[in-house]
Every structure is written in structure tokens, then in C-alpha cells.
CSV table of C-alpha atoms and ligand atoms in Angstrom, one decimal:
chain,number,residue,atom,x,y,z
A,1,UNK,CA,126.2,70.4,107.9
A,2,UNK,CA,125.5,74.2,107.6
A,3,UNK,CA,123.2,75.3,110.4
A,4,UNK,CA,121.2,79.0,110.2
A,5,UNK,CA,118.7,80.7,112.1
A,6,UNK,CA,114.8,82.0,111.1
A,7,UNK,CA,112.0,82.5,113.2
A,8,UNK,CA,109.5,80.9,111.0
A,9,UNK,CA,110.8,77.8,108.8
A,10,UNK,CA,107.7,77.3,106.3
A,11,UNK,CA,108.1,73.8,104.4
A,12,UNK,CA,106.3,74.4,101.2
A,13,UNK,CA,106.8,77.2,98.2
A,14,UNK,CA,103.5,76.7,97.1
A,15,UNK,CA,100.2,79.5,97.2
A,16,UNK,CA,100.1,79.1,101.0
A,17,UNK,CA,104.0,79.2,101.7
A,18,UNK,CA,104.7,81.9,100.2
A,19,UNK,CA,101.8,83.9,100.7
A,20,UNK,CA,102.8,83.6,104.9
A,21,UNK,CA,106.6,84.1,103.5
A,22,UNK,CA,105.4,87.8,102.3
A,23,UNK,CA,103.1,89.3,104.9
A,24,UNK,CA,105.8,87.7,107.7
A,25,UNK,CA,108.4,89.9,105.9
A,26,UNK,CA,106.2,93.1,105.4
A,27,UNK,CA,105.5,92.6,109.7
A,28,UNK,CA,109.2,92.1,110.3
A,29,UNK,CA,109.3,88.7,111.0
A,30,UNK,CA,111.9,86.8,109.3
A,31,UNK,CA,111.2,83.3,108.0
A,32,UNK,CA,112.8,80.8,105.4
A,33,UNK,CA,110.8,78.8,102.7
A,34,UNK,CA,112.1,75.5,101.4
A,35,UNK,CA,110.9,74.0,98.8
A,36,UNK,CA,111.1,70.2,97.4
A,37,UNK,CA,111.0,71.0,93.9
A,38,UNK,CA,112.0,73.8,91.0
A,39,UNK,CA,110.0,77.2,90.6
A,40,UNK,CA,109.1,76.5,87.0
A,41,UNK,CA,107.0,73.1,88.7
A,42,UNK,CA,105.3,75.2,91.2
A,43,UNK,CA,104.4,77.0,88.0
A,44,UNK,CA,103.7,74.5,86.3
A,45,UNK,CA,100.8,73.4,88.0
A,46,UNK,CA,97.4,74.4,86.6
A,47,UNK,CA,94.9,74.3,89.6
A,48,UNK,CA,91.6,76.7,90.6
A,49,UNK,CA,91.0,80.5,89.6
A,50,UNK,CA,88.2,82.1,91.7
A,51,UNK,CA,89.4,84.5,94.5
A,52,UNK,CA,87.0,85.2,97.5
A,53,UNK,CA,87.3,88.8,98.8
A,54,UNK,CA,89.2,87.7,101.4
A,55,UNK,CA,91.6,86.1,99.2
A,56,UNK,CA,91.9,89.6,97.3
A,57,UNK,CA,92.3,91.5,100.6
A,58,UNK,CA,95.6,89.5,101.5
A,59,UNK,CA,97.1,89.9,98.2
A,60,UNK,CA,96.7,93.4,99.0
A,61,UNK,CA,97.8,92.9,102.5
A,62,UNK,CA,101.1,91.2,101.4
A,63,UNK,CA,101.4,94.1,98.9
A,64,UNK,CA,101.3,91.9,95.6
A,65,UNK,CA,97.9,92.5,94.5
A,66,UNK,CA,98.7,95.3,91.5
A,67,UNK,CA,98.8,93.0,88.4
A,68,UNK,CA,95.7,90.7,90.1
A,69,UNK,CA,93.7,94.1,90.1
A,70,UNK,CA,95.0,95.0,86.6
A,71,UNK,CA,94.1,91.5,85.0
A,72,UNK,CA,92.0,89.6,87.3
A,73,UNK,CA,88.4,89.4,86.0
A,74,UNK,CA,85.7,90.3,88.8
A,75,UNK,CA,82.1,88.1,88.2
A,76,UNK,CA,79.2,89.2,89.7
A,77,UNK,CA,77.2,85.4,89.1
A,78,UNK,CA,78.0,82.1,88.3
A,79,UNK,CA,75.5,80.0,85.9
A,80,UNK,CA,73.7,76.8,86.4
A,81,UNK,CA,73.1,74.5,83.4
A,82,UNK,CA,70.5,71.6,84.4
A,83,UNK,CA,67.6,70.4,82.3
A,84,UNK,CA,68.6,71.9,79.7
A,85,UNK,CA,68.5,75.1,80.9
A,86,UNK,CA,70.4,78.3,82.3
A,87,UNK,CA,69.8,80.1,85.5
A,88,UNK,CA,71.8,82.3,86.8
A,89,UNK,CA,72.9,82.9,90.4
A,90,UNK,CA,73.4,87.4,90.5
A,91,UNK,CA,76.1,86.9,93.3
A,92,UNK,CA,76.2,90.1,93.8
A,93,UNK,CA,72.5,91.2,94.4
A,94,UNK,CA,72.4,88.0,96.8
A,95,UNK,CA,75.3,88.2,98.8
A,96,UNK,CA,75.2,92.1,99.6
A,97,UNK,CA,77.5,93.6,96.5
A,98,UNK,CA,80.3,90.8,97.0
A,99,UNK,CA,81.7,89.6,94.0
A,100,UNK,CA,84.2,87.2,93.3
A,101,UNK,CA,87.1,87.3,91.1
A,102,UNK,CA,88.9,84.7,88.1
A,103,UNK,CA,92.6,85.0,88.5
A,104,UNK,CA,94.8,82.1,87.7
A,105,UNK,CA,96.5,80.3,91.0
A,106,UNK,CA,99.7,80.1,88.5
A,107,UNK,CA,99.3,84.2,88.1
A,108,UNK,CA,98.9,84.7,92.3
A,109,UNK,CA,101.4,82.1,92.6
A,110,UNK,CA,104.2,83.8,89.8
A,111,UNK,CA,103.8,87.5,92.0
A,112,UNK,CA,104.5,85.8,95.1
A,113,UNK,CA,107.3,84.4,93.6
A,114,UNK,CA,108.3,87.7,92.1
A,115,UNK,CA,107.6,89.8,95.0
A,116,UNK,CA,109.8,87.1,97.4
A,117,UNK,CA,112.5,87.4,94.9
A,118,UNK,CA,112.4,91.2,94.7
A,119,UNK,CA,113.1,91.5,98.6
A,120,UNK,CA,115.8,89.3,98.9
A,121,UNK,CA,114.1,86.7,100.8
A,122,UNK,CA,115.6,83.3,100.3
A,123,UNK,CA,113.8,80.1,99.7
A,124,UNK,CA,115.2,77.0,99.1
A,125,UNK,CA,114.0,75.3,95.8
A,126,UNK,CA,114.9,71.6,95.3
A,127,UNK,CA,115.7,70.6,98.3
A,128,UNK,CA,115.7,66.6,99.2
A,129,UNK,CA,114.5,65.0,102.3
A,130,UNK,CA,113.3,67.7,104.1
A,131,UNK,CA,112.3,66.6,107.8
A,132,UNK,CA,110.8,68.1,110.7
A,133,UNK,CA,112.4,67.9,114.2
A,134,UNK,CA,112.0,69.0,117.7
A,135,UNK,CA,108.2,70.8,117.4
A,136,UNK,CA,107.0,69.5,120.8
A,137,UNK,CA,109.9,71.2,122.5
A,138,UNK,CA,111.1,75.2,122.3
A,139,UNK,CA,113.7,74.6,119.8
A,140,UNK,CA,112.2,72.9,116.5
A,141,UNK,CA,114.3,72.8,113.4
A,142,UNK,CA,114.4,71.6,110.0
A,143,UNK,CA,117.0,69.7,107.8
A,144,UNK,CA,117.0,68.9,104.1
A,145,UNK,CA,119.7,68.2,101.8
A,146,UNK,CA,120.8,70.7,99.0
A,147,UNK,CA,123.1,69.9,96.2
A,148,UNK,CA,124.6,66.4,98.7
A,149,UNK,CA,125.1,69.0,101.6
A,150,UNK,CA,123.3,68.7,104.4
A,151,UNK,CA,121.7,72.4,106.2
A,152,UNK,CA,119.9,72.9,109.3
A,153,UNK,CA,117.7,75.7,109.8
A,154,UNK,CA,116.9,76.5,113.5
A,155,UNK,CA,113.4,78.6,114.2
A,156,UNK,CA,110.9,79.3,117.0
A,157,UNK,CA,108.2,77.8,114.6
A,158,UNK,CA,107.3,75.7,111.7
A,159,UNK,CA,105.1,76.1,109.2
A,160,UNK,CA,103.7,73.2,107.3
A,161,UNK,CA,102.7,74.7,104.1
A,162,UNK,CA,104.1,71.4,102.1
A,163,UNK,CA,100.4,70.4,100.3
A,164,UNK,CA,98.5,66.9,101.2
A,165,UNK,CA,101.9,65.1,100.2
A,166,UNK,CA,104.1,66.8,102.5
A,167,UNK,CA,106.2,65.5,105.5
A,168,UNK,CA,104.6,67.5,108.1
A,169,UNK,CA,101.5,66.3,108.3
A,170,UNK,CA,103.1,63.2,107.9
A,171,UNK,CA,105.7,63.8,111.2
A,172,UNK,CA,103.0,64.9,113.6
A,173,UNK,CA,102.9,62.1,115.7
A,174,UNK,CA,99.9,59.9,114.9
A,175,UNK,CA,98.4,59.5,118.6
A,176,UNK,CA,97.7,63.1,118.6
A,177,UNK,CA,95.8,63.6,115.2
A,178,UNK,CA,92.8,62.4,113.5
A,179,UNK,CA,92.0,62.4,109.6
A,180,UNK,CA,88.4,62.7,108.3
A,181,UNK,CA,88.6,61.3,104.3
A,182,UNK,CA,86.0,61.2,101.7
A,183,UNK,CA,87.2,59.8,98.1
A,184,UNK,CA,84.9,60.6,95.0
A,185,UNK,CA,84.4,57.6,92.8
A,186,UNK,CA,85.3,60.0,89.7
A,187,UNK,CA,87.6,62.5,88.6
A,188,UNK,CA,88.1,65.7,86.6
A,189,UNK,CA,89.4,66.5,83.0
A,190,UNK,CA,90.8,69.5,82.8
A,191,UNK,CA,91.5,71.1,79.3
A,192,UNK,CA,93.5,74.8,79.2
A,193,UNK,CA,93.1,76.0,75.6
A,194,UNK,CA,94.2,79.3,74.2
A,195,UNK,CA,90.2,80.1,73.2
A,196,UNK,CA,87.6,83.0,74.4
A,197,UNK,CA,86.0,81.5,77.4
A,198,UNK,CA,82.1,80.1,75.8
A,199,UNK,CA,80.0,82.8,78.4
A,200,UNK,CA,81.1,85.6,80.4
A,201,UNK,CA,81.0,83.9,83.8
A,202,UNK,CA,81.6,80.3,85.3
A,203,UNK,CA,78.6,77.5,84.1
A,204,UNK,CA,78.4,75.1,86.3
A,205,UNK,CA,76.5,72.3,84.5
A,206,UNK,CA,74.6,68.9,85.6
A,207,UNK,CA,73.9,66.7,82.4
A,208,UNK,CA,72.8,63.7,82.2
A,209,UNK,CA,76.1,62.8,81.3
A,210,UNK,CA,77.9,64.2,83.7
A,211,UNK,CA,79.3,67.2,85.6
A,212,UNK,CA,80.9,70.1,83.2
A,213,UNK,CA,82.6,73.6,84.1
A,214,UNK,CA,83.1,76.0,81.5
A,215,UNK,CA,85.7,78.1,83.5
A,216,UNK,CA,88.5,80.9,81.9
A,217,UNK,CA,92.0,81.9,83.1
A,218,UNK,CA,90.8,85.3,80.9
A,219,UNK,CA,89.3,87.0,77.8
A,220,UNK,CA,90.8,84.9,75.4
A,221,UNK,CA,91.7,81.5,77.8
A,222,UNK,CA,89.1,79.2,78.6
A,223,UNK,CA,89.1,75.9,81.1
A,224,UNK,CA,87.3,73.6,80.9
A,225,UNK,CA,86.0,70.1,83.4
A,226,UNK,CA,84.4,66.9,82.5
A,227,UNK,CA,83.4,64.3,85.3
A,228,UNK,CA,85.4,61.4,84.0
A,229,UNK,CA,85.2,57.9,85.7
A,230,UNK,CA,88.4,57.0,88.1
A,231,UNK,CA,89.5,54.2,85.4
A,232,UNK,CA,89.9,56.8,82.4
A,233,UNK,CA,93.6,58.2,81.6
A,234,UNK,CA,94.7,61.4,80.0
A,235,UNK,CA,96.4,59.5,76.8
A,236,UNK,CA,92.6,58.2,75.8
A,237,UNK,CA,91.4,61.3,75.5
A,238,UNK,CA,92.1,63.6,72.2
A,239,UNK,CA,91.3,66.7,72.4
A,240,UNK,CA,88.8,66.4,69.7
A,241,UNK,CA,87.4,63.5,72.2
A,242,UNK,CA,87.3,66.5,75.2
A,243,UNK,CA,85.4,68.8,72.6
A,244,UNK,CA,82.7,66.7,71.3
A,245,UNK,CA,81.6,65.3,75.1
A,246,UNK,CA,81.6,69.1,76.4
A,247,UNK,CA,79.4,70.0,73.3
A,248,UNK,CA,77.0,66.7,74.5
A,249,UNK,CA,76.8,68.4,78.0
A,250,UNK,CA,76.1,72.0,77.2
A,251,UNK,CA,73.1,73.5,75.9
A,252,UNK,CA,72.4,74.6,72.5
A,253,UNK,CA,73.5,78.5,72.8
A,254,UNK,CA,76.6,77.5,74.1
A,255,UNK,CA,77.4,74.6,71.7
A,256,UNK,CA,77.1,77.2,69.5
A,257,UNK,CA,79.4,80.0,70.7
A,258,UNK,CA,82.3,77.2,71.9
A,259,UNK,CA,85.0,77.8,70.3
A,260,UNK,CA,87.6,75.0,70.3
A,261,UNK,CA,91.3,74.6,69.8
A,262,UNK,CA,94.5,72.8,71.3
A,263,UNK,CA,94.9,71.8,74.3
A,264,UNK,CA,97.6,73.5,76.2
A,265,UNK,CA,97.5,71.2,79.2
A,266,UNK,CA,95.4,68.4,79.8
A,267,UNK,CA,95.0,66.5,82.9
A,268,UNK,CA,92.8,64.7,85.3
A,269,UNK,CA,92.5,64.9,89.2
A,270,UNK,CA,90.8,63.1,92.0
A,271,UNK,CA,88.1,64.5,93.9
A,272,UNK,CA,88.8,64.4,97.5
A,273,UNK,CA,87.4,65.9,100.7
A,274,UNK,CA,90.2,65.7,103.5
A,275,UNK,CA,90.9,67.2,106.9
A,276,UNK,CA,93.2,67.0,109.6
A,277,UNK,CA,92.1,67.9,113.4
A,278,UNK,CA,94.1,69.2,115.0
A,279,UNK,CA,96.5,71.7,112.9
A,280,UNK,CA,99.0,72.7,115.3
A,281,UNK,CA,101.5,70.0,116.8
A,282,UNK,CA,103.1,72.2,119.3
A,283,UNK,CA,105.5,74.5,117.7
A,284,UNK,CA,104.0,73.3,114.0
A,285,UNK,CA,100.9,74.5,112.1
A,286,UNK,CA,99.9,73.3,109.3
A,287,UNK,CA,98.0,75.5,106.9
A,288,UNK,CA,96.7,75.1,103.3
A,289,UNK,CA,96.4,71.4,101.5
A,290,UNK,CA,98.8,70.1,104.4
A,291,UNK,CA,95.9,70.2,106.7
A,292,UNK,CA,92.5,69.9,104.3
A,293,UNK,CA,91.6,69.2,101.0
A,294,UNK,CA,87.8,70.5,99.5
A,295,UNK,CA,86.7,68.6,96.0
A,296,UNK,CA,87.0,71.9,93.2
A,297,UNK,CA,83.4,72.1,93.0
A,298,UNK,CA,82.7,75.4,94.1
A,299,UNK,CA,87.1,76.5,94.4
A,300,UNK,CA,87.2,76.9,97.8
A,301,UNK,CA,91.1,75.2,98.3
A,302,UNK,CA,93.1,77.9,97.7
A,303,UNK,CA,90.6,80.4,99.8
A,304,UNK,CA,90.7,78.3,102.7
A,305,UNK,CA,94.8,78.4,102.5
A,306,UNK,CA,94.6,81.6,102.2
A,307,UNK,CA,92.2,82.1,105.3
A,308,UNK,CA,94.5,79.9,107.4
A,309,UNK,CA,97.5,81.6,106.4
A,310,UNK,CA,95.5,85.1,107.8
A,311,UNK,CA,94.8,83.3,110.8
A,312,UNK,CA,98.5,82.1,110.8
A,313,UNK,CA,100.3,85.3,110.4
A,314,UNK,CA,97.7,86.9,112.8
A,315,UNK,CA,98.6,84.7,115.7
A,316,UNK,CA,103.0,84.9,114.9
A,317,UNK,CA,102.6,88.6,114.5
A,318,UNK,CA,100.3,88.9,118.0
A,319,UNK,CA,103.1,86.3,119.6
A,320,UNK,CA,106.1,88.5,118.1
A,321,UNK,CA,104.8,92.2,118.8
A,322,UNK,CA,102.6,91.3,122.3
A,323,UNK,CA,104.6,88.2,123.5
A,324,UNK,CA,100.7,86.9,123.6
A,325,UNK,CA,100.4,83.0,122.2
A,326,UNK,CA,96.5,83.4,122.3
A,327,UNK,CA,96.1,83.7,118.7
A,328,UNK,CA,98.9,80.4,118.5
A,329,UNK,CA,96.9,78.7,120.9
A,330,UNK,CA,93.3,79.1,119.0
A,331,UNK,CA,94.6,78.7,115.5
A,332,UNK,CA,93.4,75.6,115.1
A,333,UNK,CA,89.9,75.9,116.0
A,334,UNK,CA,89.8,79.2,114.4
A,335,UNK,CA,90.8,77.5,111.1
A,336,UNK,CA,88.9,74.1,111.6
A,337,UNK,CA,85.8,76.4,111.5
A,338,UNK,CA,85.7,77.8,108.6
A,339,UNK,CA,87.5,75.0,107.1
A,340,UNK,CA,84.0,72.5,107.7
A,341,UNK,CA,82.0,75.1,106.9
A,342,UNK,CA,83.6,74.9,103.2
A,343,UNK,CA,83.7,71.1,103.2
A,344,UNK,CA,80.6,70.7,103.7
A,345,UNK,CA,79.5,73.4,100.8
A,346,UNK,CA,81.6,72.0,98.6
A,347,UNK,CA,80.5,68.2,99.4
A,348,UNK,CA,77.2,69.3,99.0
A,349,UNK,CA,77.5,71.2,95.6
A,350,UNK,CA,79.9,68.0,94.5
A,351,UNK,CA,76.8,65.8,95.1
A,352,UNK,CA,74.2,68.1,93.8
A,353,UNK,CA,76.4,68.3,90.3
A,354,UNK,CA,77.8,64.8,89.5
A,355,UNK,CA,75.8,61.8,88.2
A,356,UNK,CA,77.4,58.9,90.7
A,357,UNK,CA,77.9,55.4,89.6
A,358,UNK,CA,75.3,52.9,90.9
A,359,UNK,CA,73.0,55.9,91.4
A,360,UNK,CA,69.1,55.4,91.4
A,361,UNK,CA,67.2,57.3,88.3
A,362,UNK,CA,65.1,59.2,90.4
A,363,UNK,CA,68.6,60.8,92.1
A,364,UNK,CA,69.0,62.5,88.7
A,365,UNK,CA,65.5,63.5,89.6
A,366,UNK,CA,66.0,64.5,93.1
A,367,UNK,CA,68.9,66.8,91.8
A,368,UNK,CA,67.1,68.6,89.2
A,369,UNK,CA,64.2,69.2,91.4
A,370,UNK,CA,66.9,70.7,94.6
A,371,UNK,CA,68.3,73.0,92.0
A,372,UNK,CA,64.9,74.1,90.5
A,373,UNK,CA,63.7,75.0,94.4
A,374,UNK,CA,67.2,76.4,94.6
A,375,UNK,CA,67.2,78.6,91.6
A,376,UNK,CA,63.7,79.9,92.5
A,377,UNK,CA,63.9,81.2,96.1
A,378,UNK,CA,65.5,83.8,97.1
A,379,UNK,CA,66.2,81.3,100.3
A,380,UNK,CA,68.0,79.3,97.6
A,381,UNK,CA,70.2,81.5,95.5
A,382,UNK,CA,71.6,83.4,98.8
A,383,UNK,CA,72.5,79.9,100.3
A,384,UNK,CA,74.5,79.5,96.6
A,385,UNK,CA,76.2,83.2,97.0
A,386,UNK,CA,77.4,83.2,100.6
A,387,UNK,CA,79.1,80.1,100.2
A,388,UNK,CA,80.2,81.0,97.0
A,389,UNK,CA,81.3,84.2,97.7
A,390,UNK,CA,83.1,83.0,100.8
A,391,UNK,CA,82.2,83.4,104.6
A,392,UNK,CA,84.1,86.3,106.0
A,393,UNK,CA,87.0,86.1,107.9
A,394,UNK,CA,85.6,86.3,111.7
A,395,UNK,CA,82.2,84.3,110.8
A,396,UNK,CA,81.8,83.4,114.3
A,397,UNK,CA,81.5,79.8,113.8
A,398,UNK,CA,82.6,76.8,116.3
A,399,UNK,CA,84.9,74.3,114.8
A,400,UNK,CA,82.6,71.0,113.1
B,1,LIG,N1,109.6,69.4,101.4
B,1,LIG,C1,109.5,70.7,100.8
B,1,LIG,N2,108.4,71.0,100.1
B,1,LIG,C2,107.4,70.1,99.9
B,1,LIG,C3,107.5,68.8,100.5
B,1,LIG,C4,108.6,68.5,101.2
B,1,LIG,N3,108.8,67.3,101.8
B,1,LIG,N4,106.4,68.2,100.1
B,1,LIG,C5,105.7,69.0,99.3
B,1,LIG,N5,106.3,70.2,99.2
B,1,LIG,C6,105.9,71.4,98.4
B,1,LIG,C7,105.2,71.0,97.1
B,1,LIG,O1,106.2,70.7,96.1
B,1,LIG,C8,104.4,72.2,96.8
B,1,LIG,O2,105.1,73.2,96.0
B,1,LIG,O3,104.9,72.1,99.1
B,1,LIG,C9,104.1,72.8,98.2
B,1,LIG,C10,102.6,72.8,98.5
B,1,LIG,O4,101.9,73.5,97.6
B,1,LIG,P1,100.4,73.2,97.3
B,1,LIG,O5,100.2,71.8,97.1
B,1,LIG,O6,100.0,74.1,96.1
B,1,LIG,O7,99.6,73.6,98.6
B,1,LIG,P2,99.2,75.0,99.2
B,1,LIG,O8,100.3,76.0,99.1
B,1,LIG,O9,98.6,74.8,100.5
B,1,LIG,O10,98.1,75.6,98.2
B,1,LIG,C11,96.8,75.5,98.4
B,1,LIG,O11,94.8,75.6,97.1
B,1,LIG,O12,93.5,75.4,95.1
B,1,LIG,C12,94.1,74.7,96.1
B,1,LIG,O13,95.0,72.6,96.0
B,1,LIG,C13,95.1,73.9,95.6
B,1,LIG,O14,97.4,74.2,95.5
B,1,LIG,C14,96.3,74.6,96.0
B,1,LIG,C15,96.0,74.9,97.3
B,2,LIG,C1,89.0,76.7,87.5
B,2,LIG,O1,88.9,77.7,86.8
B,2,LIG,O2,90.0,75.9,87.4
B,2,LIG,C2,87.9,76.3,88.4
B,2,LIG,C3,86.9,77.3,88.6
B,2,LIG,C4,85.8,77.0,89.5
B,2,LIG,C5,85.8,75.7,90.1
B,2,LIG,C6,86.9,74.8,89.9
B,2,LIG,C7,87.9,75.1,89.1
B,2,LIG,O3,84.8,75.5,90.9
């Protein structure tokens, strides 16, 4: 057994890991990330593009944000197919100039890997049965196994950044926390192609057939969603198959301007709203996926890691410089604010978008006639852009 020493062990190499393992380094504060699988799987996982501000503003913080400013694609509105028709929601003009920007959680993810390379910093890929010890005492520590050797790191804290399938969550003892779960009886099928996105910015489509999100990694990548039942699997469905029921659900300008092509990746996930209460166990937070899960309508996961990663560093960087644990001891409420406040948007915009199984005709009716009213007030399209957008950081909300 090799033992070392960190102040902050974060379990988890993923968007929320390592976004804490770069502005802990640029404070000072020196922290170790292991990581249960390789770099290229981190990478190789295709999830949500849409950065909040706030989202931008810690890239910047961490001091990675050059090549998101160079590539990343700022959208001033996101469009709304139903009935037929488009409407568009002018983000910007209804949510005071704030905009919101595509850049691929692979692309964020690849320059905190960079930038954590670049300094030196060490992470731990592939390590096997990571476990989490001694977090309701002073001296918590981690062990994994690397290679058939057994290490120990020793810190003052531990950051469960490990995703809803980690081992932190899973350690904090189960008298002490509660889990709210929602599970969607359908999924999304997500198709990358190498293709120029159908529309300038994000439609957002309710057909009669289902949910559809014409989405784009750039100017010449385009994602794209279809609301599959929970029984479907990937292997039934061709690419041709994806094509032709995205063209059933679109209207007819943009049947027209889709361009097709293979399928780079192709893949479908559950839709799931999740949180923990509380986040901290002690001398462990949890931040990111480890603590909440939002369904992708509306792209809100990796903006709420983000936000609890802020709130994270804030309150290690207050107990470090001040020798204050305020900010330690009101990160969870702090976090379990904002983090409702997104559940419930995107609950809400989940169930204003899908067609459920079982449902009533007139709830197709009941939908279209909410978005109409929505589309139509200016009550309506700034409730769509300031959830959209993202609350700000201190939005002076209690926890749900
Ligand atoms: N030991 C070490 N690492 C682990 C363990 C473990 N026992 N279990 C899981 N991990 C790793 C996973 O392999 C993964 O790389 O933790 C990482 C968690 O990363 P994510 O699941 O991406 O979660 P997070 O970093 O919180 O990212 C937030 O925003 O858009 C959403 O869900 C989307 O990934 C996204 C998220
Ligand atoms: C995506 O581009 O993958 C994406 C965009 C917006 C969403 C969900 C996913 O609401």
C-alpha cells in the first residue's frame, strides 16, 4: 500500500471533477482526481452542448475558456416547432442581452483534460475499486487499486464528482440521506452526423409523433433526438430508419434543408429526474450527477455541475484562505436551490414536449394550447428565456 497526501481527493474525471481540479490549482489548493476509467472513455461520451453564462464564466475562471471562445457558437433563441409551426423564443431580447452558447461537453471536457495535463496535476485514470473512508471524522481518505497495487490518498476533504453511478453517493450512509426519483417512460435517440446543422439555432419540436431536437456540435455537425419508447434498442434502428422519422416530425422547410449522412454515434438514454438531499456527508460533497440528474430537455446537467462546483470551490477556498467553514457548512442548501429550481424547468419543459403513453387526446391539445399562450406573451417567452438562459449564480432562492 502506497499512502500520499492532498487536500481535496475528487472521485470522478468527468466535466465536474476536473473543472474543481483546475480552479483548486489556480487558488493554490492542491487536490488529486481519480478516475475509474481511461481518458479516451471520458471522451468518448457524447452528452449535452449548451453553456449558460455562468458556465462560460468558470471556464474563464479556471483559465481554459480560449478555444470555447474561439469555436463555441453563441445563440441568441431557441425555436419551437408545434402544430406545424415555428416560433421562435429571441433569448436575448427576453432575458436582458443573455445569450447562451453550443459547445460540445466532449470539447469543455478535452481542455480540462489538456489544461490538467499541462500543469502537472495528476489524476489517476483506471483505477479499480475506489472507496471512500473516514468523512464523518477529520481525517477522510480514499483507496483504489492501480495496476494490483493498492494506494491511499489522505485529504482534508472529498469530493464526489463520480456521476449518478459512483461510490460516493453510494457510501454516504443511508440514515442521513434522502433520494427524490422521477423515471420517464421513454428515452432519447441520439444521432451525431458529420452534416450542417438543418437551422441556425436549437428546434425544439412537439409532433404528434413525438419529441425531436435538431441540435449541432457546430457549422458543419449536427445532433439530433427522437423520443423513442423505453423497449426500442439502438441495433433496430438504421440510420436511414433515424432520418426518415425526424423528416415525419419536422416541418416542411426544414424537411427540406436536412441534410443527412452517417451516423457517427448513435445511442439512446433514459430520461430521469434525480436528486439527493443532503450533498455534504461531513467531510464529502457531492457535486455534479453524483448528487442530481435533470432529463436533457432544456440542458441544464452539466450547468448545474458546473454551478455546484462554483459553489464548491467557493466554500474550500473561503475554508483554506479565512479558516471560515461557512461556505462548507451552506453548500448544500446553496446548491439544492438552484438545483430544484432547474428540475422543475426541465420536468416541466419534458412534459410540455413528449407525447406520453396512455396519454388522453386532449393532452396533445392541452400542450399545443400552453405553448401557443407561451409563445404569445411576453409573460410566456421570458418564463422560456430565464430558465433557459440559466438563473444566475446568487438567485436568492431557498432550497425546494
Ligand atoms: N471511481 C472513480 N471514478 C468514478 C467512479 C468510481 N467508483 N464511478 C464513476 N466514476 C467516474 C466516471 O467514470 C465519470 O468519468 O466519474 C465520472 C463522472 O462524470 P459524469 O458522469 O460526466 O458526471 P459529472 O462530471 O458530474 O458531469 C456532469 O452534466 O450534462 C450532464 O450528465 C451530464 O456528464 C454530465 C454532467
Ligand atoms: C445536445 O446538443 O446534445 C442537446 C442540446 C439541447 C438539449 C439537449 C441536448 O436540450
Amino acid at each position: 500500500m502506497t499512502t500520499t497526501r492532498t487536500q481535496v481527493a475528487i472521485v470522478g474525471a468527468g466535466p465536474s471533477g476536473l473543472l474543481l481540479g483546475q480552479l483548486l490549482h489556480k487558488a493554490g489548493i492542491d487536490a488529486v482526481i481519480v478516475e475509474r476509467v481511461s481518458g479516451e472513455h471520458v471522451l468518448g461520451r457524447i452528452r449535452a452542448g449548451i453553456l449558460e453564462q455562468v458556465s462560460i464564466d468558470l471556464m474563464d475562471e479556471a483559465g481554459v475558456g480560449a478555444r470555447m471562445h474561439q469555436e463555441g457558437l453563441v445563440h441568441g433563441g431557441i425555436e419551437m416547432l408545434f402544430g406545424g409551426q415555428r416560433h421562435r423564443v429571441d433569448l436575448h431580447k427576453w432575458r436582458g442581452g443573455k445569450n447562451v452558447m453550443v459547445y460540445g461537453q466532449t470539447e469543455l471536457t478535452r481542455d480540462l483534460m489538456d489544461a490538467r495535463q499541462a500543469a502537472g496535476l495528476k489524476t489517476v485514470y483506471e483505477a479499480k475499486h475506489t472507496a471512500v473512508h473516514g468523512f464523518d471524522g477529520a481525517k477522510p481518505y480514499v483507496t483504489y487499486e492501480k495496476d494490483g497495487q493498492q494506494h491511499r490518498i489522505d485529504c482534508d476533504f472529498i469530493a464526489g464528482c463520480d456521476g449518478f453511478h459512483g461510490v460516493c453517493r453510494a457510501s454516504a450512509p443511508r440514515a442521513a440521506i434522502k433520494e427524490y426519483e422521477k423515471v420517464y417512460p421513454f428515452g432519447w435517440l441520439g444521432l451525431l452526423a458529420d452534416t450542417p446543422p438543418v437551422s441556425d439555432e436549437l428546434i425544439y419540436v412537439n409532433s404528434e409523433r413525438g419529441f425531436a431536437l435538431c441540435s449541432q456540435r457546430s457549422r458543419s455537425r449536427s445532433r439530433y433526438y427522437l423520443q423513442v419508447p423505453l423497449t426500442h434498442h439502438v441495433e433496430d434502428w438504421s440510420d436511414d430508419a433515424f432520418w426518415q422519422e425526424l423528416r415525419l416530425r419536422l416541418d416542411e422547410e426544414a424537411r427540406e434543408k436536412l441534410v443527412t449522412g452517417p451516423s457517427l454515434e448513435k445511442s439512446i438514454a433514459p430520461l430521469r429526474s434525480f436528486v439527493t438531499e443532503p450533498l455534504r456527508f461531513g467531510r464529502m460533497f457531492l457535486a455534479g450527477d453524483a448528487g442530481h440528474i435533470v432529463p436533457p430537455t432544456g440542458a441544464k446537467g452539466l450547468n448545474l455541475a458546473a454551478t455546484d462546483v462554483k459553489y464548491l470551490y467557493d466554500a474550500l477556498v473561503e475554508f483554506y484562505q479565512n479558516k471560515s467553514e461557512a461556505g462548507l457548512d451552506h453548500y448544500s442548501q446553496k446548491c439544492l436551490g438552484r438545483i430544484w429550481r432547474a428540475e422543475r424547468f426541465s420536468w416541466w419543459f419534458t412534459q410540455l414536449m413528449h407525447r406520453f403513453p396512455h396519454d388522453e387526446q386532449i393532452t396533445a391539445k392541452f400542450q399545443n394550447a400552453e405553448l401557443s399562450y407561451l409563445m404569445n406573451s411576453p409573460a410566456g417567452l421570458t418564463t422560456i428565456a430565464e430558465n433557459y438562459v440559466g438563473l444566475p449564480l446568487d438567485f436568492g432562492g431557498a432550497a425546494g
